[in-house]
CSV table of C-alpha atoms in Angstrom, one decimal:
chain,number,residue,atom,x,y,z
A,1,MET,CA,31.7,59.0,-17.1
A,2,GLY,CA,31.1,59.8,-13.4
A,3,VAL,CA,32.2,63.1,-11.9
A,4,LEU,CA,35.5,63.4,-12.2
A,5,ASN,CA,35.4,62.4,-15.8
A,6,GLY,CA,38.8,64.1,-17.3
A,7,ILE,CA,40.8,64.2,-13.8
A,8,LYS,CA,44.3,62.5,-14.6
A,9,VAL,CA,45.5,60.6,-11.3
A,10,LEU,CA,48.5,59.0,-11.4
A,11,GLU,CA,49.1,56.6,-8.2
A,12,LEU,CA,52.5,55.4,-6.9
A,13,THR,CA,51.0,53.4,-3.9
A,14,GLN,CA,50.6,49.4,-3.1
A,15,GLY,CA,48.8,47.8,-0.2
A,16,LEU,CA,45.9,49.1,0.9
A,17,SER,CA,45.9,52.8,1.9
A,18,GLY,CA,46.9,54.5,-1.7
A,19,PRO,CA,45.1,52.0,-3.7
A,20,PHE,CA,42.2,52.0,-1.7
A,21,CYS,CA,42.0,56.0,-1.9
A,22,THR,CA,42.5,55.5,-5.8
A,23,MET,CA,39.8,53.0,-6.3
A,24,ILE,CA,37.4,55.5,-5.4
A,25,LEU,CA,38.7,58.5,-7.1
A,26,GLY,CA,38.2,56.0,-10.1
A,27,ASP,CA,35.1,54.9,-9.2
A,28,MET,CA,33.8,58.4,-9.3
A,29,GLY,CA,35.3,58.9,-12.8
A,30,ALA,CA,38.9,59.6,-12.8
A,31,GLU,CA,41.6,58.0,-14.9
A,32,ILE,CA,44.0,56.4,-12.9
A,33,ILE,CA,47.2,55.7,-14.0
A,34,LYS,CA,48.8,53.0,-11.8
A,35,ILE,CA,52.3,52.4,-12.1
A,36,GLU,CA,54.5,49.8,-10.6
A,37,LYS,CA,57.1,48.0,-10.4
A,38,PRO,CA,58.1,45.2,-13.2
A,39,GLY,CA,58.3,41.8,-13.0
A,40,LYS,CA,56.5,41.9,-9.1
A,41,GLY,CA,54.1,45.2,-9.0
A,42,ASP,CA,52.1,46.5,-6.3
A,43,ASP,CA,53.3,44.0,-2.8
A,44,SER,CA,49.4,43.1,-2.8
A,45,ARG,CA,49.6,41.3,-6.1
A,46,ALA,CA,51.2,38.5,-3.6
A,47,PHE,CA,48.6,38.8,-0.8
A,48,GLY,CA,46.0,35.3,-1.4
A,49,PRO,CA,43.7,34.3,-1.8
A,50,PHE,CA,44.5,33.8,-5.3
A,51,VAL,CA,42.1,32.8,-8.7
A,52,ASN,CA,44.1,31.6,-11.3
A,53,GLY,CA,47.3,33.7,-10.6
A,54,GLU,CA,45.4,36.5,-9.7
A,55,SER,CA,44.9,38.1,-6.0
A,56,ALA,CA,41.7,38.3,-4.9
A,57,TYR,CA,43.1,40.5,-2.1
A,58,PHE,CA,44.9,43.0,-4.9
A,59,MET,CA,41.6,42.9,-7.3
A,60,SER,CA,39.5,43.8,-4.4
A,61,VAL,CA,40.5,47.4,-4.4
A,62,ASN,CA,42.0,48.0,-7.9
A,63,ARG,CA,39.8,48.4,-10.1
A,64,ASN,CA,38.8,51.0,-12.2
A,65,LYS,CA,42.6,51.6,-13.2
A,66,LYS,CA,45.7,50.8,-15.7
A,67,SER,CA,48.8,49.7,-14.7
A,68,MET,CA,52.3,50.8,-16.5
A,69,ALA,CA,55.5,48.8,-15.4
A,70,ILE,CA,57.9,51.3,-15.2
A,71,ASP,CA,61.6,50.9,-13.5
A,72,LEU,CA,61.4,54.5,-12.0
A,73,ARG,CA,64.8,53.7,-10.5
A,74,THR,CA,66.1,54.3,-14.3
A,75,PRO,CA,67.0,57.7,-16.1
A,76,GLU,CA,64.2,56.5,-18.7
A,77,GLY,CA,61.8,55.2,-16.4
A,78,LEU,CA,61.7,58.6,-14.3
A,79,GLY,CA,61.5,60.3,-18.0
A,80,ILE,CA,58.3,58.7,-18.3
A,81,PHE,CA,56.7,59.2,-15.0
A,82,GLU,CA,58.1,63.0,-15.1
A,83,GLU,CA,56.3,63.5,-18.7
A,84,LEU,CA,53.1,61.6,-17.5
A,85,ALA,CA,53.5,64.1,-14.7
A,86,LYS,CA,53.2,67.4,-17.0
A,87,ASN,CA,49.4,66.9,-17.9
A,88,ALA,CA,48.5,64.9,-14.4
A,89,ASP,CA,46.1,66.4,-12.3
A,90,VAL,CA,46.8,64.5,-8.6
A,91,VAL,CA,49.9,62.0,-8.1
A,92,VAL,CA,49.1,60.2,-5.0
A,93,GLU,CA,51.9,58.2,-3.2
A,94,ASN,CA,52.0,55.9,0.4
A,95,TYR,CA,55.3,55.0,1.3
A,96,LYS,CA,57.7,55.9,3.6
A,97,PRO,CA,59.2,59.5,3.9
A,98,GLY,CA,61.9,60.0,1.7
A,99,THR,CA,61.2,57.5,-0.4
A,100,MET,CA,59.9,59.3,-2.7
A,101,GLU,CA,62.8,61.8,-3.1
A,102,LYS,CA,65.1,59.7,-3.5
A,103,LEU,CA,63.6,58.4,-6.6
A,104,GLY,CA,63.0,61.9,-8.0
A,105,THR,CA,59.6,62.2,-8.0
A,106,ASP,CA,58.2,63.8,-4.5
A,107,TYR,CA,56.8,67.1,-4.8
A,108,GLU,CA,58.9,69.5,-4.8
A,109,ARG,CA,60.2,68.0,-8.1
A,110,VAL,CA,56.9,67.3,-9.5
A,111,LYS,CA,55.7,71.0,-8.9
A,112,THR,CA,58.5,72.3,-11.2
A,113,ILE,CA,56.9,70.2,-14.3
A,114,ASN,CA,53.1,71.1,-13.0
A,115,ASN,CA,52.5,73.6,-10.8
A,116,ASP,CA,48.4,72.6,-10.6
A,117,ILE,CA,49.9,69.2,-9.0
A,118,ILE,CA,47.5,67.8,-6.5
A,119,TYR,CA,50.6,65.6,-4.5
A,120,CYS,CA,48.9,63.5,-2.0
A,121,SER,CA,51.0,61.5,0.4
A,122,ILE,CA,49.8,58.8,2.6
A,123,SER,CA,52.3,57.4,5.4
A,124,GLY,CA,52.2,55.8,8.8
A,125,TYR,CA,53.0,58.6,11.0
A,126,GLY,CA,52.9,61.2,8.8
A,127,GLN,CA,56.1,63.6,6.9
A,128,ASP,CA,57.3,64.9,9.6
A,129,GLY,CA,57.7,64.4,13.7
A,130,PRO,CA,60.4,61.5,15.3
A,131,PHE,CA,58.3,58.5,13.9
A,132,ARG,CA,58.2,60.0,10.0
A,133,GLU,CA,60.6,56.9,9.1
A,134,ARG,CA,59.2,54.5,11.2
A,135,PRO,CA,57.6,51.4,8.7
A,136,ALA,CA,53.7,50.8,9.5
A,137,TYR,CA,51.0,48.5,8.9
A,138,ASP,CA,47.7,49.1,10.0
A,139,ALA,CA,47.7,46.4,12.8
A,140,VAL,CA,50.9,48.7,14.1
A,141,ILE,CA,49.0,52.0,13.9
A,142,GLN,CA,45.8,50.1,15.5
A,143,ALA,CA,48.1,49.3,18.2
A,144,MET,CA,49.8,52.8,18.7
A,145,SER,CA,46.5,54.9,18.2
A,146,GLY,CA,44.6,53.6,21.2
A,147,ILE,CA,41.8,51.8,19.5
A,148,MET,CA,43.0,48.3,20.0
A,149,SER,CA,43.0,49.1,23.8
A,150,ILE,CA,39.4,49.9,23.6
A,151,THR,CA,37.9,47.3,21.3
A,152,GLY,CA,37.3,43.9,22.7
A,153,GLN,CA,35.3,42.0,25.7
A,154,GLU,CA,35.5,43.7,29.2
A,155,ASN,CA,38.3,42.9,31.4
A,156,GLY,CA,39.9,40.8,28.1
A,157,SER,CA,42.9,41.7,26.0
A,158,PRO,CA,43.1,44.5,23.6
A,159,THR,CA,41.4,43.6,19.7
A,160,ARG,CA,42.7,44.7,16.4
A,161,VAL,CA,39.6,46.2,15.0
A,162,GLY,CA,38.4,43.3,11.9
A,163,ALA,CA,38.7,45.6,9.5
A,164,PRO,CA,41.7,47.7,8.4
A,165,VAL,CA,40.0,50.6,9.9
A,166,GLY,CA,43.7,52.3,9.9
A,167,ASP,CA,44.5,52.2,5.8
A,168,THR,CA,40.8,52.4,4.8
A,169,THR,CA,40.2,55.6,7.1
A,170,ALA,CA,43.3,57.3,5.8
A,171,ALA,CA,42.0,56.4,2.4
A,172,LEU,CA,39.2,58.4,2.6
A,173,TYR,CA,40.6,61.3,4.2
A,174,GLY,CA,43.0,61.3,1.4
A,175,VAL,CA,40.1,61.3,-0.8
A,176,ILE,CA,38.4,64.5,0.9
A,177,GLY,CA,42.1,66.0,1.0
A,178,ILE,CA,42.0,65.9,-2.8
A,179,MET,CA,38.3,66.9,-3.6
A,180,GLY,CA,39.2,70.1,-1.4
A,181,ALA,CA,42.3,70.7,-3.5
A,182,LEU,CA,40.7,70.4,-6.7
A,183,TYR,CA,38.0,72.6,-5.6
A,184,ARG,CA,40.2,75.2,-4.4
A,185,ARG,CA,42.4,75.4,-7.2
A,186,LYS,CA,39.9,76.6,-9.5
A,187,GLU,CA,40.2,80.1,-7.3
A,188,ARG,CA,43.8,80.3,-7.1
A,189,GLY,CA,45.3,78.2,-10.0
A,190,TYR,CA,48.0,76.4,-8.4
A,191,GLY,CA,48.0,73.0,-6.9
A,192,GLU,CA,48.6,71.4,-3.3
A,193,ARG,CA,50.5,69.0,-1.5
A,194,ILE,CA,48.4,66.9,1.1
A,195,ASP,CA,50.0,64.9,4.0
A,196,ILE,CA,47.6,62.2,5.6
A,197,SER,CA,48.9,60.0,8.5
A,198,ILE,CA,47.6,57.0,9.0
A,199,LEU,CA,47.9,57.4,13.2
A,200,ASP,CA,46.1,60.7,12.6
A,201,CYS,CA,43.3,59.5,11.1
A,202,GLN,CA,43.3,57.1,13.9
A,203,ILE,CA,43.3,59.4,16.7
A,204,SER,CA,40.2,61.4,14.7
A,205,ILE,CA,37.9,58.6,14.9
A,206,LEU,CA,38.6,57.4,18.6
A,207,GLU,CA,35.0,59.4,19.0
A,208,ASN,CA,35.0,60.8,23.0
A,209,ALA,CA,37.6,58.6,24.1
A,210,ILE,CA,39.9,61.4,24.6
A,211,MET,CA,37.1,63.6,25.6
A,212,ARG,CA,36.7,61.3,28.3
A,213,TYR,CA,40.1,60.8,29.2
A,214,ASN,CA,40.5,64.6,29.3
A,215,LEU,CA,37.2,65.6,31.6
A,216,THR,CA,37.1,62.4,34.0
A,217,GLY,CA,40.8,61.2,34.1
A,218,GLU,CA,39.1,57.6,33.8
A,219,ILE,CA,41.4,55.6,30.9
A,220,PRO,CA,38.6,53.9,28.6
A,221,GLU,CA,38.9,50.5,28.8
A,222,PRO,CA,37.5,47.4,26.1
A,223,ILE,CA,34.0,47.1,26.8
A,224,GLY,CA,32.7,44.5,24.5
A,225,ASN,CA,29.4,45.3,22.5
A,226,ARG,CA,28.0,47.9,24.6
A,227,HIS,CA,28.4,51.6,24.1
A,228,SER,CA,30.2,54.1,26.9
A,229,SER,CA,27.5,56.6,26.9
A,230,ILE,CA,24.3,55.3,26.1
A,231,ALA,CA,22.1,52.1,27.4
A,232,PRO,CA,20.1,49.6,26.9
A,233,PHE,CA,23.2,49.7,23.9
A,234,GLU,CA,24.5,46.2,23.3
A,235,THR,CA,24.4,42.7,22.1
A,236,TYR,CA,21.8,40.4,24.1
A,237,MET,CA,21.7,36.9,23.8
A,238,THR,CA,18.0,35.4,22.5
A,239,ARG,CA,16.8,31.8,22.9
A,240,THR,CA,18.7,31.1,19.5
A,241,SER,CA,21.1,33.6,18.9
A,242,GLU,CA,22.5,37.1,19.7
A,243,ILE,CA,20.7,40.3,18.8
A,244,MET,CA,22.5,43.9,18.4
A,245,VAL,CA,19.8,46.6,20.2
A,246,ALA,CA,20.5,50.4,20.3
A,247,ILE,CA,17.5,52.2,22.0
A,248,GLY,CA,19.7,55.3,21.7
A,249,ASN,CA,16.9,58.2,22.9
A,250,ASP,CA,14.5,58.2,26.1
A,251,ASN,CA,11.8,58.0,23.9
A,252,ILE,CA,12.8,54.8,22.2
A,253,TRP,CA,12.8,53.8,26.1
A,254,THR,CA,9.7,54.1,26.1
A,255,ASP,CA,9.0,52.2,23.4
A,256,PHE,CA,10.5,49.5,24.2
A,257,CYS,CA,9.6,48.9,27.5
A,258,ARG,CA,6.2,49.5,26.3
A,259,LEU,CA,6.8,46.5,24.3
A,260,VAL,CA,7.5,44.0,26.2
A,261,ASN,CA,4.9,44.8,29.0
A,262,ARG,CA,7.5,46.4,31.6
A,263,ASP,CA,6.2,50.1,31.7
A,264,ASN,CA,7.1,49.8,35.3
A,265,LEU,CA,10.7,50.3,33.7
A,266,ILE,CA,10.0,53.4,32.2
A,267,ASN,CA,9.8,55.6,35.3
A,268,ASP,CA,11.9,53.6,37.4
A,269,TYR,CA,14.1,56.0,39.4
A,270,ARG,CA,16.8,53.7,37.9
A,271,PHE,CA,16.6,53.7,34.0
A,272,TYR,CA,14.1,56.7,33.7
A,273,ASN,CA,16.9,58.5,31.0
A,274,ASN,CA,19.7,57.5,29.6
A,275,GLU,CA,22.2,59.3,32.7
A,276,LYS,CA,20.4,56.7,34.9
A,277,ARG,CA,20.5,53.7,33.1
A,278,ILE,CA,24.2,54.1,32.5
A,279,GLU,CA,24.9,54.8,36.2
A,280,ASN,CA,22.9,51.3,36.7
A,281,TYR,CA,23.7,49.6,34.2
A,282,HIS,CA,24.7,46.9,35.6
A,283,GLU,CA,21.3,45.7,37.2
A,284,LEU,CA,19.7,46.9,34.2
A,285,LYS,CA,21.6,44.0,32.1
A,286,PRO,CA,19.7,41.0,34.1
A,287,ILE,CA,16.7,42.8,33.7
A,288,LEU,CA,16.9,42.8,30.0
A,289,ASN,CA,18.8,39.5,29.5
A,290,LYS,CA,15.6,37.6,30.8
A,291,ILE,CA,13.2,39.0,28.5
A,292,PHE,CA,15.4,38.8,25.2
A,293,ILE,CA,16.1,35.2,26.0
A,294,GLU,CA,12.2,34.7,26.0
A,295,TYR,CA,12.0,34.6,22.4
A,296,SER,CA,14.2,33.7,19.2
A,297,THR,CA,15.9,36.7,17.4
A,298,GLU,CA,13.7,36.2,14.7
A,299,GLU,CA,10.6,37.1,16.6
A,300,TRP,CA,12.7,39.6,18.2
A,301,GLN,CA,13.6,41.3,15.2
A,302,ARG,CA,9.9,41.4,14.1
A,303,SER,CA,8.4,42.6,17.2
A,304,LEU,CA,11.8,45.3,17.0
A,305,ASP,CA,11.0,46.4,13.8
A,306,ASP,CA,7.5,46.7,14.0
A,307,ALA,CA,7.9,49.1,17.3
A,308,GLY,CA,10.1,51.0,15.4
A,309,ILE,CA,13.3,50.3,17.7
A,310,PRO,CA,17.0,49.8,15.9
A,311,ASN,CA,18.2,46.2,16.1
A,312,SER,CA,19.9,43.6,13.4
A,313,PRO,CA,21.0,40.1,14.0
A,314,ILE,CA,24.5,39.9,13.7
A,315,ASN,CA,25.2,38.8,10.0
A,316,THR,CA,28.0,36.3,9.1
A,317,ILE,CA,29.5,37.7,5.9
A,318,ASP,CA,27.3,35.0,3.5
A,319,LYS,CA,24.6,36.5,5.0
A,320,LEU,CA,25.3,39.8,3.2
A,321,PHE,CA,24.8,37.6,-1.0
A,322,GLU,CA,21.3,37.7,0.4
A,323,ASN,CA,20.5,40.3,2.3
A,324,GLU,CA,17.1,42.6,0.7
A,325,GLN,CA,18.8,45.8,1.3
A,326,VAL,CA,22.1,45.0,0.2
A,327,LYS,CA,20.2,43.7,-2.8
A,328,ALA,CA,18.4,46.8,-3.5
A,329,ARG,CA,21.6,49.1,-2.9
A,330,ASN,CA,23.3,47.0,-5.5
A,331,MET,CA,26.3,46.9,-3.1
A,332,LEU,CA,28.0,43.4,-4.3
A,333,VAL,CA,28.1,43.8,-8.0
A,334,LYS,CA,29.8,41.0,-10.4
A,335,VAL,CA,33.2,41.7,-12.4
A,336,ILE,CA,34.3,39.9,-15.4
A,337,HIS,CA,38.2,39.7,-14.7
A,338,PRO,CA,40.4,38.8,-17.9
A,339,LYS,CA,42.4,36.0,-16.0
A,340,ALA,CA,40.1,35.5,-12.8
A,341,GLY,CA,36.5,35.1,-14.6
A,342,GLU,CA,33.6,36.2,-12.6
A,343,LEU,CA,34.3,38.0,-9.5
A,344,ILE,CA,31.6,39.3,-6.9
A,345,MET,CA,33.1,42.6,-5.1
A,346,PRO,CA,31.7,45.5,-3.1
A,347,ASN,CA,30.2,48.1,-5.1
A,348,SER,CA,30.9,51.5,-4.3
A,349,PRO,CA,28.8,53.1,-1.8
A,350,ILE,CA,28.3,56.6,-3.1
A,351,LYS,CA,24.8,57.3,-5.4
A,352,PHE,CA,25.3,59.6,-7.4
A,353,VAL,CA,21.5,60.2,-8.7
A,354,GLU,CA,21.9,62.8,-11.5
A,355,GLU,CA,25.3,60.8,-12.7
A,356,PRO,CA,24.9,56.7,-11.8
A,357,TYR,CA,27.9,54.9,-11.0
A,358,ALA,CA,29.1,51.5,-12.7
A,359,VAL,CA,32.3,49.7,-12.4
A,360,ARG,CA,34.0,50.0,-15.8
A,361,LYS,CA,36.5,47.6,-15.8
A,362,PRO,CA,38.3,45.3,-13.6
A,363,SER,CA,41.4,45.4,-11.0
A,364,PRO,CA,44.7,45.9,-14.1
A,365,LEU,CA,47.1,42.7,-14.9
A,366,LEU,CA,50.8,44.3,-13.9
A,367,GLY,CA,51.8,45.9,-16.7
A,368,GLU,CA,48.6,45.9,-18.8
A,369,HIS,CA,48.5,49.0,-20.3
A,370,THR,CA,52.0,50.5,-20.6
A,371,SER,CA,52.6,50.3,-24.0
A,372,GLU,CA,48.7,51.6,-24.5
A,373,LEU,CA,49.7,54.9,-22.6
A,374,LEU,CA,52.9,55.0,-24.0
A,375,LYS,CA,51.4,55.7,-27.2
A,376,SER,CA,48.3,57.7,-26.0
A,377,LYS,CA,50.2,59.3,-23.8
A,378,LEU,CA,53.6,60.1,-24.5
A,379,HIS,CA,52.9,59.5,-28.8
A,380,MET,CA,55.8,57.2,-28.3
A,381,ASN,CA,56.4,54.4,-31.3
A,382,GLN,CA,56.7,50.6,-31.3
A,383,ALA,CA,60.6,50.5,-31.8
A,384,LYS,CA,60.9,52.5,-29.0
A,385,ILE,CA,58.8,50.6,-26.9
A,386,GLN,CA,60.3,47.5,-27.7
A,387,LYS,CA,63.6,48.7,-26.7
A,388,LEU,CA,62.5,49.9,-23.5
A,389,ILE,CA,60.7,46.4,-23.4
A,390,LYS,CA,64.0,44.5,-23.7
A,391,GLU,CA,66.2,46.6,-21.6
A,392,SER,CA,63.5,45.7,-18.5
A,393,ILE,CA,63.0,49.4,-18.3
A,394,ILE,CA,59.2,48.8,-18.8
A,395,GLU,CA,56.8,45.6,-19.2
């Protein structure tokens, strides 16, 4: 079931931003019909690694969906889309602006078929502006947005964020926009056009970097693992490895100083409040380096946890599989795929208490549900379906 049970979504997306958006909607119970190109499908079906010929990349962001393989460039294929759109609640697409117009699947066209439709477009630069027709991928937007310029080691080269934050942030904003539009539709009785730019989304999460530049005129630069506005708030080398310690306010600073038997630092004029600790960071850092190197990461974890001071070892991905908190929250789940077999993937982080979530089905095979949906949604007979298959209009 799920909180979006009954909501019908047509997905015209590929890669990550669109599929991740619709996967979240599917996780919450919406019916997702993913329309793909016959023979090839979503581009990410060709991204490795592969398990029995199936892309792990594709499988990771396309669960809880149905796949229809339809050639939308043909009149018959476009007609099928239009019939499906008549009863849909949402359309999500993530192609370069202008592509949907060429296919005849754009918002203005769909709106004439279904005035209630909520049509969400996710693109690199949005539906307007001088860059609207530029192609873009996550890494390109990370570069343009400035986020790479503030990521990396101090005095080092700009660095791409390890996770694809451009695409995933746009997907999240897409979900938020769709949920808002669904709520608003109840009041006014008609749909909405939602325009999501991945560049816009990256700029929105730059936190205080833009404000800092605006107020000070200083261009933010990479500073490694430390925080630009809070100290101590970074990684420290222990006797065995590095540990992240986040002393987010003056009370925690006092607790930390007492824990390490350095009460003299509490009222030291250089460090007595956060503003002073930032101002005198380069004096504070070597003092703390000498403190943290005395014990192992495991010993520091126990001491800091007992004192209520936020900290964590720097886990590698394999450590997540045995992490007790990850297990308690059921954040890694087993899914059985018809070709790839047993897989482990991240669960949805949205925990509805009254309506618990479950992964209902794995990612679909290309065109796995084409015939089924043509029969159930469009009442098409088998002879017609076979004719369309023979003409390579569907798969």
